[in-house]
Amino acid sequence: MPAEPGRQFLQIPGPTNVPDRILRAIDRPTIDHRGPAFGRMTRDILAGLRTIFQTDGPVIIYPASGTGAWEAALMNTLSPGERVLMVETGHFAAMWQRLAERLDLAVDYLPGDWRRGVDPSAVEARLSEDRAHDIKAVCIVHNETSTGVTSRVAEVRQAIDRAGHPALFMVDTISSLASIDYRHDAWGVDVTVAGSQKGLMLPPGLSFNAVSEKALKASEQARLPRSYWDWRDMLDANETGFFPYTPATNLLYGLKEAIDMLHEEGLDQVFARHARHGEATRGAVRAWGLELLCVDPREYSNSLTAVLMPAGHDADAFRAVVLDKFSMPLGNGLGKVQGKVFRIGHLGDFNDLMLMGTLSGIEMGLELAAVPHDKGGAQAALDFLAAGAAEDKSAREGDRSIA
Ligand SMILES: Cc1ncc(COP(=O)(O)O)c(C=O)c1O
């Protein structure tokens, strides 16, 4: 294989680009995970994580990918045979459903067309029918990474409340946390599931459960067998800054750095940056004359965009051209939409010029792969970003003249 010049331009919707600052932080000697310096670091990290999840409650860190944290959320709160309500928003909702069934849970699965998020009124209707309160948890995916659709979590919470239903509320934020506004406490979520490799800008390998009081109470009665995933062992050890088993020391160095970076930029600015990139990307797609998979503008994802290929054109063949010619992997279509969509990641450590590189690679690829499209998508994004930058500049000058 000949060496390729430059870095691979990684534009899949996670794992995302790991900033140099985080790579440097990870690249330090491993220390004793039972020593005082480690304990201090863990306590700092746990406090910092609360600000990212927007919670005052505990956040648990597992040395596992996101799937492990899904499993932990269910195992700690539920008992064999219990019913949970899930919603078919896309590939990841389907994977969570399968995992729940393997754990011997009975899943009520509300059907969906993979182009919309969770319909709060459908959740309300199903819960209202459940007068005996057999459904013990409602589990949804905040940002469906397979479709680029963001569900309205606060509205789903209100729907559960309107139905007067006591089910736990669990939300997968694996591709939204630290990219799209998410509020564990304010939105009344009982278990939030997250992972390290997207908005947190880390390599894969850590995942999280943020846990409410109500979920902790449920865990005292829950009878699904658990050991490695047990919240109690974690929370007891975390009190003093330690873990019940060997933690991923070097990834935790990276996590500390990631939290610092997010605080330095400010979470609101992080969300605004991703919103701008989402809007610029959608503008490019429209200018190319291509179709977004997401059909409801209220649910457009700011961390990735899934684009439908014109009929008769294979998304994977197009992606292969872009990878071959420009060393840029784009996200593939997963499950039902395999070959039909490609996905553009714009989450994590990402700036205007990275977005322009991405959109330019796509526009050149569309031409090379002979995919019917209009020219000018990258130009439309460029105009949008330049206008935003000009507004920022005049706002800053306005601030200075007021000062
Ligand atoms: C929304 C969502 N949920 C769950 C997962 C599974 O996480 P992991 O692959 O880290 O186990 C992913 C992975 O991309 C995801 O995007």
XYZ file of C-alpha atoms and ligand atoms in Angstrom:
419
model
C 0.000 0.000 0.000
C 1.534 3.369 -0.942
C 1.682 5.901 1.884
C -1.097 8.493 1.654
C -0.129 12.127 2.181
C -1.961 14.055 4.895
C -4.320 12.728 7.527
C -7.296 10.636 6.637
C -10.245 13.055 6.653
C -12.503 11.225 9.107
C -16.076 12.406 8.547
C -18.089 9.492 9.859
C -20.530 10.324 12.667
C -18.198 8.841 15.245
C -15.668 7.910 16.287
C -14.794 11.549 15.668
C -11.465 13.320 15.244
C -9.507 13.287 18.500
C -7.949 16.731 19.057
C -4.188 16.894 19.530
C -4.672 18.209 23.071
C -6.508 15.032 24.021
C -4.019 12.781 22.219
C -1.211 14.460 24.207
C -3.116 14.016 27.454
C -3.603 10.300 26.817
C 0.067 9.925 25.844
C 1.331 10.080 29.428
C 2.643 7.342 31.705
C -0.066 5.235 33.300
C -0.274 5.863 37.058
C -1.427 3.755 40.001
C -5.207 3.629 39.787
C -5.337 3.129 43.569
C -3.047 6.053 44.393
C -3.937 9.564 45.644
C -3.260 11.414 42.359
C -5.660 9.108 40.540
C -8.337 9.584 43.214
C -8.115 13.361 42.868
C -8.370 13.131 39.084
C -11.455 10.879 39.261
C -13.242 13.225 41.612
C -12.546 16.158 39.269
C -13.794 14.151 36.301
C -16.994 13.055 38.046
C -17.767 16.659 39.025
C -17.005 17.865 35.483
C -19.180 15.200 33.894
C -22.203 16.424 35.843
C -21.958 19.756 34.062
C -21.852 18.028 30.659
C -24.901 15.857 31.408
C -26.535 18.868 33.111
C -27.263 16.905 36.270
C -26.628 17.137 39.990
C -26.808 13.354 40.296
C -24.164 10.688 39.823
C -22.575 9.779 36.490
C -21.071 6.313 36.187
C -18.112 5.596 33.896
C -17.620 2.159 32.341
C -14.574 0.935 30.434
C -16.835 -0.175 27.578
C -18.313 1.052 24.326
C -21.805 2.568 24.340
C -23.504 -0.821 24.039
C -22.193 -1.715 27.497
C -23.849 1.368 28.962
C -27.162 0.405 27.289
C -26.925 -2.985 28.962
C -26.029 -1.419 32.308
C -29.040 0.933 32.141
C -31.463 -1.982 31.710
C -29.784 -4.487 34.028
C -29.594 -2.119 36.960
C -33.234 -1.106 36.878
C -35.369 -3.982 35.586
C -36.340 -7.584 36.346
C -36.755 -10.581 34.010
C -39.915 -10.496 31.897
C -40.726 -6.846 32.595
C -42.132 -4.657 29.806
C -40.338 -1.708 28.274
C -41.543 0.705 25.598
C -39.142 1.489 22.751
C -39.626 3.392 19.497
C -38.351 2.375 16.064
C -36.459 5.504 15.053
C -33.636 3.698 13.228
C -30.818 1.193 13.445
C -29.664 2.061 16.968
C -33.168 1.946 18.430
C -33.484 -1.501 16.812
C -30.181 -2.637 18.345
C -31.281 -1.491 21.792
C -34.551 -3.370 21.310
C -32.651 -6.549 20.413
C -30.398 -6.160 23.428
C -33.431 -5.744 25.724
C -35.029 -8.891 24.316
C -31.812 -10.838 24.859
C -31.955 -9.737 28.486
C -35.395 -11.347 28.754
C -37.348 -8.108 28.727
C -40.635 -7.824 26.814
C -40.383 -4.938 24.359
C -43.403 -2.959 23.132
C -41.896 -1.526 19.956
C -43.714 1.446 18.403
C -43.152 1.260 14.632
C -41.448 4.087 12.739
C -40.321 4.892 9.191
C -36.686 5.869 10.022
C -37.336 9.440 8.836
C -38.858 10.859 11.996
C -38.064 10.933 15.685
C -40.143 9.692 18.599
C -43.756 10.879 18.347
C -44.606 12.123 21.861
C -48.348 11.620 21.299
C -47.814 7.957 20.318
C -45.862 7.416 23.558
C -48.634 9.139 25.512
C -51.312 6.991 23.851
C -49.480 3.724 24.553
C -48.790 4.630 28.171
C -52.374 5.765 28.721
C -53.600 2.327 27.571
C -51.335 0.687 30.166
C -53.624 1.250 33.156
C -51.924 -1.481 35.216
C -48.558 0.248 34.764
C -46.925 -2.915 33.467
C -44.518 -0.868 31.337
C -41.530 -0.215 33.558
C -39.393 1.939 31.272
C -39.589 4.101 28.159
C -36.273 3.900 26.270
C -35.516 6.237 23.370
C -32.543 7.352 21.296
C -32.046 11.139 21.434
C -30.062 11.451 18.214
C -30.488 8.526 15.785
C -27.033 8.223 14.304
C -28.352 6.054 11.470
C -30.852 8.657 10.227
C -29.741 12.114 11.396
C -32.977 12.638 13.320
C -33.057 14.182 16.807
C -36.030 13.322 18.994
C -37.628 15.959 21.200
C -36.772 14.520 24.599
C -38.444 17.259 26.666
C -41.714 16.679 24.769
C -41.514 12.929 25.340
C -41.077 13.643 29.064
C -44.212 15.823 28.987
C -46.084 13.029 27.182
C -45.143 10.540 29.933
C -46.321 13.027 32.544
C -49.593 13.688 30.724
C -50.269 9.957 30.739
C -49.581 10.001 34.504
C -47.350 6.974 34.020
C -44.583 6.045 36.492
C -42.261 4.316 33.956
C -38.567 5.134 34.120
C -37.340 7.295 31.233
C -34.059 6.231 29.604
C -32.340 8.133 26.817
C -29.409 7.177 24.584
C -27.322 10.306 23.945
C -24.375 8.519 22.368
C -24.254 10.853 19.353
C -25.743 13.963 20.960
C -24.034 14.520 24.316
C -21.678 17.512 24.141
C -22.842 18.318 20.587
C -26.582 18.976 20.941
C -28.257 20.505 24.001
C -29.198 17.761 26.443
C -30.479 18.193 30.013
C -30.667 15.093 32.189
C -32.243 16.795 35.220
C -34.416 19.450 33.581
C -35.920 16.908 31.188
C -36.623 14.407 33.944
C -34.542 11.596 32.512
C -33.836 8.638 34.811
C -30.945 7.027 32.974
C -28.872 8.747 30.304
C -26.615 6.528 28.229
C -23.557 8.064 26.547
C -20.232 7.151 24.964
C -16.779 8.699 24.679
C -16.141 8.611 20.941
C -18.410 11.348 19.588
C -19.135 14.712 21.216
C -16.608 14.027 23.957
C -13.883 13.816 21.280
C -12.182 10.769 22.816
C -11.276 7.462 21.254
C -13.885 4.706 21.728
C -13.705 2.809 25.010
C -15.622 4.690 27.710
C -19.354 4.874 28.263
C -21.631 6.432 30.841
C -24.858 6.199 32.797
C -26.208 9.356 34.409
C -28.666 8.182 37.040
C -31.662 9.797 38.792
C -32.797 9.156 42.379
C -35.785 7.269 41.008
C -33.536 4.981 38.946
C -31.311 4.354 41.971
C -34.378 3.355 43.972
C -35.504 1.036 41.173
C -32.062 -0.587 41.179
C -32.631 -1.775 44.760
C -35.533 -3.971 43.567
C -34.240 -4.886 40.076
C -33.522 -8.593 39.651
C -31.818 -8.959 36.282
C -28.502 -10.588 37.216
C -25.660 -8.087 37.246
C -22.122 -7.962 38.500
C -19.689 -6.053 36.282
C -22.330 -3.403 35.525
C -23.585 -2.958 39.090
C -24.109 0.739 39.876
C -23.802 0.148 43.633
C -20.222 -1.146 43.426
C -19.297 1.788 41.190
C -20.929 4.447 43.326
C -19.366 3.096 46.528
C -15.883 3.041 45.000
C -16.344 6.420 43.258
C -17.014 8.096 46.634
C -13.295 8.033 47.287
C -12.247 8.525 43.657
C -11.726 4.870 42.791
C -13.305 2.072 40.758
C -14.326 -1.491 41.674
C -12.037 -2.818 38.919
C -9.188 -1.508 36.784
C -10.343 1.666 35.052
C -9.122 2.843 31.625
C -6.520 5.141 33.170
C -5.230 6.801 30.010
C -8.678 7.340 28.531
C -9.573 9.078 31.788
C -6.646 11.475 31.270
C -8.225 12.216 27.904
C -11.667 12.643 29.452
C -10.297 15.197 31.920
C -8.840 17.162 29.015
C -12.078 16.893 26.997
C -14.131 18.281 29.892
C -11.670 21.180 30.244
C -11.920 21.916 26.519
C -15.726 21.886 26.596
C -15.716 24.220 29.602
C -13.243 26.581 27.942
C -15.388 26.864 24.827
C -18.619 26.879 26.854
C -21.373 24.317 26.270
C -23.706 26.883 24.711
C -21.024 27.814 22.171
C -20.390 24.150 21.443
C -24.090 23.619 20.720
C -24.229 26.803 18.594
C -21.180 25.684 16.588
C -22.787 22.352 15.791
C -26.099 24.028 14.945
C -24.269 26.269 12.463
C -22.504 23.304 10.882
C -25.731 21.324 10.694
C -27.494 24.207 8.953
C -24.600 24.779 6.528
C -24.563 21.072 5.640
C -28.296 20.940 5.022
C -27.974 24.035 2.838
C -25.339 22.247 0.770
C -27.531 19.150 0.396
C -30.468 21.261 -0.785
C -28.276 23.134 -3.268
C -27.079 19.795 -4.695
C -30.757 18.939 -5.228
C -30.443 15.889 -2.970
C -32.905 14.833 -0.278
C -32.399 14.750 3.474
C -33.499 11.530 5.162
C -34.955 13.537 8.075
C -38.332 14.948 7.030
C -39.255 17.130 10.016
C -37.256 20.369 10.361
C -37.888 20.314 14.135
C -35.879 17.107 14.242
C -32.884 17.941 12.069
C -29.734 16.626 13.721
C -26.907 19.052 14.368
C -24.337 16.297 14.777
C -24.809 14.472 11.480
C -26.733 14.642 8.224
C -28.032 11.564 6.388
C -28.502 12.125 2.652
C -30.667 9.978 0.361
C -29.086 8.901 -2.913
C -31.046 9.495 -6.119
C -32.900 6.344 -7.257
C -30.639 3.872 -9.052
C -27.448 5.119 -7.381
C -25.703 3.154 -4.673
C -24.505 5.125 -1.649
C -21.727 2.645 -0.906
C -20.313 2.904 -4.444
C -20.290 6.704 -4.055
C -18.609 6.450 -0.629
C -15.960 4.167 -2.095
C -15.094 6.813 -4.715
C -14.767 9.527 -2.068
C -12.583 7.302 0.103
C -10.391 6.256 -2.794
C -9.901 9.699 -4.327
C -9.902 11.937 -1.275
C -9.102 9.654 1.656
C -12.366 10.672 3.293
C -14.582 7.991 4.853
C -18.250 9.027 5.024
C -20.796 7.191 7.178
C -22.574 4.282 5.498
C -26.279 3.518 5.503
C -27.073 1.110 8.351
C -29.706 -1.612 8.484
C -32.780 -0.809 6.390
C -31.148 2.161 4.647
C -27.923 0.424 3.672
C -26.844 1.538 0.180
C -29.595 4.175 0.166
C -28.009 6.904 2.292
C -24.620 8.277 3.169
C -23.999 10.160 6.392
C -21.930 13.260 6.996
C -20.575 13.610 10.525
C -20.239 17.177 11.832
C -19.832 16.514 15.528
C -17.053 16.637 18.079
C -13.861 18.557 17.351
C -14.956 20.245 14.143
C -14.631 23.715 12.622
C -15.738 25.682 9.561
C -12.823 24.693 7.358
C -13.146 21.015 8.284
C -16.765 21.257 7.177
C -15.769 22.959 3.925
C -13.181 20.240 3.245
C -15.860 17.628 3.849
C -18.456 19.249 1.594
C -15.883 19.887 -1.131
C -14.888 16.201 -1.069
C -18.541 15.216 -1.363
C -19.191 17.598 -4.254
C -16.128 16.340 -6.147
C -17.167 12.756 -5.365
C -20.701 13.299 -6.683
C -19.182 14.497 -9.951
C -16.672 11.634 -10.198
C -19.263 8.973 -9.331
C -21.675 10.491 -11.888
C -24.400 10.986 -9.286
C -26.957 13.445 -10.689
C -26.744 16.696 -8.718
C -26.618 20.454 -9.106
C -23.360 22.249 -8.576
C -22.917 24.788 -5.827
C -23.623 22.931 -2.565
C -20.179 23.671 -1.137
C -20.505 27.288 -2.291
C -23.879 27.609 -0.533
C -22.313 26.374 2.724
C -19.365 28.688 2.269
C -21.675 31.695 1.834
C -23.658 30.679 4.921
C -20.539 30.262 7.080
C -18.982 33.512 5.814
C -22.183 35.439 6.593
C -22.188 33.982 10.128
C -18.523 34.899 10.606
C -19.245 38.473 9.441
C -22.111 38.745 11.956
C -19.848 37.462 14.750
C -17.207 40.027 13.819
C -19.634 42.956 13.920
C -21.113 41.678 17.224
C -17.592 41.570 18.716
C -16.853 45.086 17.469
C -20.197 46.216 18.933
C -19.215 44.687 22.302
C -15.888 46.502 22.233
C -17.466 49.859 21.431
C -19.989 49.387 24.293
C -17.092 48.554 26.653
C -27.069 6.395 18.972
C -26.139 5.236 19.215
N -26.460 4.325 20.138
C -25.665 3.274 20.395
C -24.484 3.082 19.720
C -23.637 1.891 20.033
O -22.496 2.312 20.692
P -21.107 1.534 20.604
O -20.877 1.224 19.168
O -20.142 2.516 21.205
O -21.245 0.303 21.445
C -24.100 3.998 18.750
C -22.858 3.828 17.998
O -22.541 4.545 17.093
C -24.945 5.109 18.495
O -24.625 6.020 17.578
